[in-house]
Amino acid sequence: MRRVLFLCTGNSCRSQMAEGWLRHLAGDRFEAYSAGVKPTAVNPFAVEVMKKAGVDISAQKSKDAATLLSQHFHFLITVCGNAKESCPVFPGPSLREHWPVEDPADAVGSHEEKLAVFRATRDELEQRVRDFIHQQTVDNA
């Protein structure tokens, strides 16, 4: 099974949502992981918008990318510029992709306004994950 690691700075929003989408959409075709170069905690807004889309990420935890350095991943996907710049070196050959996704944690405004930003990020990541799965299916057909 191909292993995919989504990396961002805090491992609080984008990488967590991408991990959740890959697990939800790909079934047993991939092993999904996420980590951060400076992990914080999973953002409650990310949990809320994913749950509304039918994907439960409430049990996921923020992880430090450094704790995964001994593991091999077939794909390393960065979802922010900071992670792309400071991505650690993982053993073995890996295909790297960069998905520049705006950080929804920077959203300001009311609860509903912040949710709208998180929903947009969730939907963008869903489409990117769907495209990734499709491309891997085509490439390996």
Coordinates of C-alpha atoms in Angstrom, one line a residue:
M1 CA 0.0 0.0 0.0
R2 CA 1.3 3.4 -0.9
R3 CA 2.0 5.8 2.0
V4 CA 1.2 9.5 1.7
L5 CA 2.4 12.2 4.1
F6 CA 0.7 15.6 4.1
L7 CA 3.0 18.3 5.6
C8 CA 2.2 21.8 6.8
T9 CA 3.6 24.1 9.5
G10 CA 1.3 23.4 12.4
N11 CA -0.4 20.2 11.4
S12 CA -3.6 21.8 12.6
C13 CA -5.8 22.4 9.6
R14 CA -4.8 21.8 6.0
S15 CA -2.7 18.7 6.4
Q16 CA -5.2 17.2 8.9
M17 CA -8.1 17.8 6.4
A18 CA -6.1 16.3 3.6
E19 CA -5.3 13.2 5.6
G20 CA -9.0 12.8 6.5
W21 CA -10.1 13.2 2.9
L22 CA -7.6 10.6 1.7
R23 CA -8.6 8.1 4.3
H24 CA -12.3 8.8 3.5
L25 CA -12.1 8.8 -0.3
A26 CA -9.3 6.2 -1.1
G27 CA -10.3 3.4 1.3
D28 CA -7.5 0.9 1.5
R29 CA -5.6 2.1 -1.5
F30 CA -3.4 4.5 0.5
E31 CA -2.1 4.9 4.0
A32 CA -2.7 8.6 4.9
Y33 CA -0.6 10.5 7.4
S34 CA -0.1 14.2 8.3
A35 CA 2.6 16.1 10.3
G36 CA 3.9 19.5 10.9
V37 CA 7.3 21.1 11.0
K38 CA 6.1 23.0 14.1
P39 CA 3.0 21.1 15.3
T40 CA 0.4 22.8 17.4
A41 CA -3.1 21.2 17.9
V42 CA -5.9 20.2 15.6
N43 CA -8.0 23.3 14.9
P44 CA -11.6 22.8 16.1
F45 CA -12.9 24.6 13.0
A46 CA -11.2 22.0 10.8
V47 CA -12.9 19.2 12.9
E48 CA -16.3 21.0 12.6
V49 CA -16.3 21.5 8.8
M50 CA -15.0 18.0 8.1
K51 CA -17.7 16.5 10.3
K52 CA -20.3 18.4 8.4
A53 CA -18.9 16.8 5.2
G54 CA -19.2 13.4 6.7
V55 CA -15.5 12.9 7.6
D56 CA -14.5 12.6 11.3
I57 CA -11.0 13.8 12.1
S58 CA -11.7 14.4 15.8
A59 CA -9.4 11.6 16.9
Q60 CA -6.5 12.9 14.8
K61 CA -3.6 14.5 16.6
S62 CA -0.9 16.9 15.5
K63 CA 2.4 15.2 14.9
D64 CA 5.9 16.5 14.6
A65 CA 7.4 15.6 11.2
A66 CA 10.7 14.8 13.0
T67 CA 9.1 11.8 14.7
L68 CA 8.4 10.3 11.3
L69 CA 11.9 10.6 9.8
S70 CA 12.7 6.9 10.1
Q71 CA 9.6 6.0 8.0
H72 CA 9.3 5.8 4.2
F73 CA 6.6 7.6 2.3
H74 CA 5.8 7.1 -1.3
F75 CA 4.4 10.7 -1.6
L76 CA 5.2 13.8 0.4
I77 CA 2.7 16.5 -0.2
T78 CA 3.3 20.0 1.3
V79 CA 0.2 22.2 1.7
C80 CA 2.0 25.4 2.7
G81 CA 5.1 27.3 1.6
N82 CA 6.8 27.0 5.0
A83 CA 6.6 23.2 5.0
K84 CA 7.8 23.1 1.4
E85 CA 10.9 25.2 2.4
S86 CA 11.7 23.3 5.6
C87 CA 10.5 19.8 4.7
P88 CA 12.8 17.3 6.3
V89 CA 14.5 14.6 4.3
F90 CA 12.8 11.2 4.5
P91 CA 14.5 7.9 3.7
G92 CA 14.0 6.2 0.4
P93 CA 12.6 7.7 -2.9
S94 CA 9.5 9.8 -2.5
L95 CA 7.5 11.8 -5.0
R96 CA 7.0 15.3 -3.8
E97 CA 4.1 17.6 -4.6
H98 CA 3.3 21.0 -3.4
W99 CA -0.3 22.1 -3.0
P100 CA -0.3 25.8 -2.1
V101 CA -3.4 26.1 0.0
E102 CA -4.2 29.3 2.0
D103 CA -4.2 28.8 5.8
P104 CA -7.8 29.0 7.1
A105 CA -6.5 29.5 10.6
D106 CA -5.7 33.1 9.5
A107 CA -9.4 33.8 9.0
V108 CA -10.9 36.7 11.0
G109 CA -14.5 37.6 11.7
S110 CA -17.5 35.9 13.3
H111 CA -17.8 32.2 13.9
E112 CA -19.8 31.9 10.7
E113 CA -17.3 33.9 8.7
K114 CA -14.4 31.7 9.9
L115 CA -16.5 28.6 9.1
A116 CA -17.0 29.8 5.6
V117 CA -13.2 30.1 5.1
F118 CA -12.6 26.7 6.6
R119 CA -15.4 25.2 4.3
A120 CA -13.6 26.7 1.2
T121 CA -10.3 25.1 2.3
R122 CA -12.0 21.8 3.0
D123 CA -13.6 21.8 -0.4
E124 CA -10.4 22.8 -2.2
L125 CA -8.6 20.0 -0.4
E126 CA -11.3 17.5 -1.2
Q127 CA -10.9 18.3 -4.9
R128 CA -7.1 18.1 -4.8
V129 CA -7.3 14.7 -3.0
R130 CA -9.8 13.4 -5.5
D131 CA -7.5 14.6 -8.4
F132 CA -4.5 12.9 -6.7
I133 CA -6.4 9.6 -6.3
H134 CA -7.5 9.7 -9.9
Q135 CA -4.0 10.5 -11.2
Q136 CA -2.5 7.7 -9.2
T137 CA -5.2 5.3 -10.5
V138 CA -4.5 6.4 -14.1
D139 CA -0.7 6.2 -13.7
N140 CA -0.9 2.7 -12.2
A141 CA -3.5 1.2 -14.6

